[in-house]
mmCIF file of C-alpha atoms in Angstrom:
data_model
loop_
_atom_site.group_PDB
_atom_site.id
_atom_site.type_symbol
_atom_site.label_atom_id
_atom_site.label_comp_id
_atom_site.label_asym_id
_atom_site.label_seq_id
_atom_site.Cartn_x
_atom_site.Cartn_y
_atom_site.Cartn_z
ATOM 1 C CA MET A 1 -13.124 22.418 6.333
ATOM 2 C CA SER A 2 -9.311 21.380 5.937
ATOM 3 C CA LEU A 3 -8.228 18.171 4.961
ATOM 4 C CA PHE A 4 -5.455 18.254 7.185
ATOM 5 C CA ARG A 5 -5.326 17.734 10.969
ATOM 6 C CA ASP A 6 -3.576 20.833 12.939
ATOM 7 C CA HIS A 7 -0.521 19.152 14.540
ATOM 8 C CA TRP A 8 0.892 22.209 15.978
ATOM 9 C CA SER A 9 -1.366 23.681 18.585
ATOM 10 C CA THR A 10 0.235 25.898 21.074
ATOM 11 C CA GLU A 11 1.304 22.892 22.865
ATOM 12 C CA HIS A 12 3.653 22.245 20.178
ATOM 13 C CA SER A 13 6.417 23.789 18.511
ATOM 14 C CA PHE A 14 7.490 22.642 15.269
ATOM 15 C CA ALA A 15 10.150 24.058 12.603
ATOM 16 C CA PRO A 16 8.616 25.378 9.464
ATOM 17 C CA SER A 17 10.100 22.173 7.962
ATOM 18 C CA GLN A 18 8.350 20.189 10.292
ATOM 19 C CA LYS A 19 5.091 21.606 9.766
ATOM 20 C CA LYS A 20 5.474 21.123 5.990
ATOM 21 C CA ALA A 21 6.299 17.761 6.529
ATOM 22 C CA CYS A 22 3.469 16.900 8.699
ATOM 23 C CA HIS A 23 1.015 18.471 5.697
ATOM 24 C CA VAL A 24 2.502 16.063 3.304
ATOM 25 C CA VAL A 25 2.276 13.208 5.795
ATOM 26 C CA ASP A 26 -1.299 13.806 6.615
ATOM 27 C CA PHE A 27 -2.387 15.075 2.622
ATOM 28 C CA LEU A 28 -0.827 11.412 1.615
ATOM 29 C CA GLN A 29 -2.844 9.440 4.398
ATOM 30 C CA TYR A 30 -6.066 11.423 3.358
ATOM 31 C CA SER A 31 -5.233 10.540 -0.266
ATOM 32 C CA ASP A 32 -4.753 6.915 0.454
ATOM 33 C CA ARG A 33 -7.775 6.583 2.650
ATOM 34 C CA LYS A 34 -9.574 8.515 -0.309
ATOM 35 C CA ALA A 35 -8.319 6.115 -2.698
ATOM 36 C CA ALA A 36 -9.218 2.965 -0.262
ATOM 37 C CA PHE A 37 -12.722 4.574 0.194
ATOM 38 C CA ALA A 38 -13.410 4.419 -3.565
ATOM 39 C CA SER A 39 -12.974 0.670 -3.730
ATOM 40 C CA THR A 40 -14.297 -0.819 -0.798
ATOM 41 C CA MET A 41 -17.579 1.387 -0.146
ATOM 42 C CA ALA A 42 -20.618 0.499 0.680
ATOM 43 C CA ARG A 43 -24.201 1.949 0.375
ATOM 44 C CA VAL A 44 -25.933 3.005 3.654
ATOM 45 C CA PHE A 45 -29.524 4.315 3.812
ATOM 46 C CA VAL A 46 -30.193 6.308 7.247
ATOM 47 C CA TYR A 47 -33.747 7.502 8.173
ATOM 48 C CA GLY A 48 -33.078 8.750 11.657
ATOM 49 C CA THR A 49 -31.048 10.458 14.141
ATOM 50 C CA LEU A 50 -27.904 10.097 11.584
ATOM 51 C CA LYS A 51 -29.631 12.232 8.821
ATOM 52 C CA LYS A 52 -28.361 15.777 8.289
ATOM 53 C CA GLY A 53 -29.873 18.179 11.051
ATOM 54 C CA GLN A 54 -30.693 15.520 13.334
ATOM 55 C CA PRO A 55 -28.855 14.744 16.662
ATOM 56 C CA ASN A 56 -26.563 12.169 15.745
ATOM 57 C CA TYR A 57 -25.586 13.344 12.204
ATOM 58 C CA LYS A 58 -22.347 14.420 13.754
ATOM 59 C CA HIS A 59 -21.119 10.890 13.786
ATOM 60 C CA MET A 60 -21.464 10.675 9.654
ATOM 61 C CA ILE A 61 -19.030 13.718 9.596
ATOM 62 C CA ASN A 62 -16.438 12.432 11.980
ATOM 63 C CA THR A 63 -13.532 11.179 10.048
ATOM 64 C CA ALA A 64 -11.944 9.443 13.348
ATOM 65 C CA LYS A 65 -14.817 6.800 12.836
ATOM 66 C CA GLY A 66 -14.621 6.592 9.263
ATOM 67 C CA LEU A 67 -15.778 8.142 6.074
ATOM 68 C CA ALA A 68 -19.312 8.662 4.936
ATOM 69 C CA LYS A 69 -19.904 10.494 1.449
ATOM 70 C CA PHE A 70 -23.822 11.988 1.158
ATOM 71 C CA GLN A 71 -24.812 10.516 -2.393
ATOM 72 C CA GLY A 72 -28.741 11.480 -2.269
ATOM 73 C CA ARG A 73 -31.804 10.882 -1.079
ATOM 74 C CA GLY A 74 -34.610 8.468 -1.569
ATOM 75 C CA HIS A 75 -37.145 5.965 0.149
ATOM 76 C CA THR A 76 -37.373 2.441 0.626
ATOM 77 C CA VAL A 77 -39.128 0.531 -2.607
ATOM 78 C CA GLU A 78 -41.349 -1.294 -0.096
ATOM 79 C CA LYS A 79 -43.287 -0.014 3.122
ATOM 80 C CA TYR A 80 -42.037 -0.486 6.723
ATOM 81 C CA PRO A 81 -43.021 0.845 10.114
ATOM 82 C CA LEU A 82 -41.417 3.266 10.968
ATOM 83 C CA VAL A 83 -41.910 4.170 15.198
ATOM 84 C CA ILE A 84 -40.704 6.192 17.587
ATOM 85 C CA ALA A 85 -40.157 4.021 20.826
ATOM 86 C CA GLY A 86 -38.766 3.510 24.502
ATOM 87 C CA LYS A 87 -37.657 6.226 26.869
ATOM 88 C CA TYR A 88 -35.392 7.685 24.787
ATOM 89 C CA ASN A 89 -37.713 8.205 21.871
ATOM 90 C CA ILE A 90 -35.677 6.493 19.314
ATOM 91 C CA PRO A 91 -36.360 5.914 15.791
ATOM 92 C CA TYR A 92 -36.823 2.197 14.616
ATOM 93 C CA MET A 93 -37.750 0.982 11.290
ATOM 94 C CA LEU A 94 -39.637 -2.674 12.081
ATOM 95 C CA ASN A 95 -38.637 -5.005 9.620
ATOM 96 C CA ILE A 96 -42.356 -5.818 8.329
ATOM 97 C CA PRO A 97 -42.194 -5.145 4.673
ATOM 98 C CA GLY A 98 -45.744 -4.550 2.963
ATOM 99 C CA THR A 99 -46.763 -2.306 6.451
ATOM 100 C CA GLY A 100 -46.617 1.376 7.081
ATOM 101 C CA HIS A 101 -45.087 3.704 4.745
ATOM 102 C CA HIS A 102 -42.590 4.228 2.183
ATOM 103 C CA ILE A 103 -39.387 5.202 4.470
ATOM 104 C CA ALA A 104 -37.287 8.828 3.268
ATOM 105 C CA GLY A 105 -33.918 8.950 3.828
ATOM 106 C CA GLU A 106 -30.448 9.797 2.845
ATOM 107 C CA ILE A 107 -28.042 7.695 0.921
ATOM 108 C CA TYR A 108 -24.338 7.400 1.885
ATOM 109 C CA SER A 109 -21.113 5.667 0.348
ATOM 110 C CA VAL A 110 -19.236 4.482 3.681
ATOM 111 C CA ASP A 111 -15.693 2.872 3.981
ATOM 112 C CA GLU A 112 -15.344 -0.272 6.263
ATOM 113 C CA GLN A 113 -13.793 1.743 9.168
ATOM 114 C CA MET A 114 -17.698 3.994 9.123
ATOM 115 C CA LEU A 115 -19.695 0.676 8.649
ATOM 116 C CA GLN A 116 -18.109 -1.071 11.855
ATOM 117 C CA PHE A 117 -18.540 2.097 13.681
ATOM 118 C CA LEU A 118 -22.251 2.039 12.514
ATOM 119 C CA ASP A 119 -22.924 -1.647 13.496
ATOM 120 C CA GLU A 120 -21.432 -0.732 16.947
ATOM 121 C CA PHE A 121 -23.350 2.620 17.279
ATOM 122 C CA GLU A 122 -26.669 0.900 15.899
ATOM 123 C CA GLY A 123 -26.054 -2.175 18.500
ATOM 124 C CA CYS A 124 -26.164 -4.621 15.582
ATOM 125 C CA PRO A 125 -27.300 -7.394 15.722
ATOM 126 C CA ASP A 126 -29.061 -7.082 18.805
ATOM 127 C CA MET A 127 -30.718 -3.799 18.512
ATOM 128 C CA TYR A 128 -30.482 -3.494 14.485
ATOM 129 C CA GLN A 129 -29.991 -5.771 12.303
ATOM 130 C CA ARG A 130 -27.937 -4.230 9.185
ATOM 131 C CA THR A 131 -29.727 -5.925 5.744
ATOM 132 C CA LEU A 132 -29.947 -5.313 2.256
ATOM 133 C CA MET A 133 -32.991 -2.886 1.156
ATOM 134 C CA ARG A 134 -34.051 -1.762 -2.371
ATOM 135 C CA ILE A 135 -33.994 2.043 -1.915
ATOM 136 C CA GLN A 136 -35.798 4.561 -4.522
ATOM 137 C CA VAL A 137 -33.574 7.268 -5.507
ATOM 138 C CA VAL A 138 -35.276 10.979 -5.333
ATOM 139 C CA GLU A 139 -32.270 13.141 -5.373
ATOM 140 C CA TRP A 140 -28.531 11.974 -6.519
ATOM 141 C CA GLU A 141 -25.434 13.998 -5.822
ATOM 142 C CA GLY A 142 -23.208 10.870 -5.976
ATOM 143 C CA LYS A 143 -20.331 10.583 -8.027
ATOM 144 C CA GLY A 144 -19.560 6.874 -8.032
ATOM 145 C CA GLY A 145 -18.434 4.291 -10.928
ATOM 146 C CA ALA A 146 -20.574 3.572 -14.085
ATOM 147 C CA GLY A 147 -22.553 0.724 -12.539
ATOM 148 C CA GLU A 148 -23.617 3.288 -9.813
ATOM 149 C CA ALA A 149 -24.524 6.100 -11.860
ATOM 150 C CA ARG A 150 -26.548 3.475 -14.075
ATOM 151 C CA ALA A 151 -28.193 1.901 -10.941
ATOM 152 C CA ALA A 152 -29.144 5.562 -9.828
ATOM 153 C CA ALA A 153 -30.056 6.281 -13.177
ATOM 154 C CA ASP A 154 -32.881 3.386 -13.046
ATOM 155 C CA GLY A 155 -33.799 4.835 -9.496
ATOM 156 C CA VAL A 156 -33.104 1.946 -7.499
ATOM 157 C CA LEU A 157 -30.317 0.865 -5.151
ATOM 158 C CA GLU A 158 -29.152 -1.297 -3.119
ATOM 159 C CA CYS A 159 -28.575 -0.244 0.626
ATOM 160 C CA PHE A 160 -28.030 -1.308 4.085
ATOM 161 C CA VAL A 161 -30.249 -0.567 6.011
ATOM 162 C CA TYR A 162 -30.433 -0.285 10.179
ATOM 163 C CA SER A 163 -33.730 -2.000 11.009
ATOM 164 C CA THR A 164 -35.164 -4.406 13.525
ATOM 165 C CA ALA A 165 -36.680 -7.913 13.833
ATOM 166 C CA THR A 166 -36.157 -8.077 17.402
ATOM 167 C CA PHE A 167 -39.137 -5.793 19.043
ATOM 168 C CA PRO A 168 -41.586 -5.759 21.736
ATOM 169 C CA PRO A 169 -44.930 -6.680 19.848
ATOM 170 C CA GLU A 170 -46.926 -3.620 21.155
ATOM 171 C CA TRP A 171 -44.596 -1.416 18.921
ATOM 172 C CA VAL A 172 -46.519 -2.633 16.294
ATOM 173 C CA GLY A 173 -49.510 -0.280 17.578
ATOM 174 C CA LEU A 174 -47.581 2.660 17.760
ATOM 175 C CA PRO A 175 -47.918 5.886 15.302
ATOM 176 C CA TYR A 176 -46.152 4.916 11.767
ATOM 177 C CA TYR A 177 -43.824 7.548 10.144
ATOM 178 C CA ASP A 178 -42.954 8.124 6.676
ATOM 179 C CA SER A 179 -39.954 10.510 7.734
ATOM 180 C CA TYR A 180 -37.935 11.198 10.971
ATOM 181 C CA ASP A 181 -37.337 14.347 12.565
ATOM 182 C CA SER A 182 -36.334 14.430 15.879
ATOM 183 C CA SER A 183 -37.889 18.142 16.406
ATOM 184 C CA GLY A 184 -41.398 17.035 14.679
ATOM 185 C CA LYS A 185 -45.207 17.526 15.651
ATOM 186 C CA HIS A 186 -44.709 14.209 17.420
ATOM 187 C CA GLY A 187 -43.055 15.746 20.119
ATOM 188 C CA LEU A 188 -40.953 12.847 21.149
ATOM 189 C CA SER A 189 -37.466 14.622 20.740
ATOM 190 C CA TYR A 190 -34.665 12.061 20.712
ATOM 191 C CA VAL A 191 -32.638 11.703 24.069
ATOM 192 C CA LEU A 192 -28.898 11.694 23.277
ATOM 193 C CA ARG A 193 -26.748 9.100 24.945
ATOM 194 C CA GLU A 194 -24.625 11.345 26.733
ATOM 195 C CA SER A 195 -27.937 12.923 28.606
ATOM 196 C CA ARG A 196 -29.719 9.325 29.394
ATOM 197 C CA GLU A 197 -29.573 8.453 33.023
#
């Protein structure tokens, strides 16, 4: 994948010097975003449709929505109920600590723009609420600063997680999962937003 956008599609005609200038400008913009990203990142733990191989992962790699860098895998330190609910088969982590399972997911470092996108995408604060939770690191690929490396080595990180405390009471009686896969044996495939009525 190129770090540069292709500014000279068949619709545009640029001289070679203009093409080079576009590359330089794009590289500088990317470098500036990358530098800013390193200083203002937040850690987010995703457990549902935003994970690799799941229906909404495309948003995590869409740089138009912000920057997200995969750091590793983990699970919640506390147990929570993870249910699949509603007519669109949406995964929800119910904010009921001590009930359910240690939920498996992925850890990302995200910039402010991506965090804002995720808030909107997750319907925060109405549908989900973004809260800090302790995540047990199982696999780490991150290359963050010394404090982050030390925290990962200790095995526990604080990450933002989108869970919900605003759910119908009957959801507590649904089956609990420790890991989400839209194509899982549960037979409850997630319905993409663009496919909903």
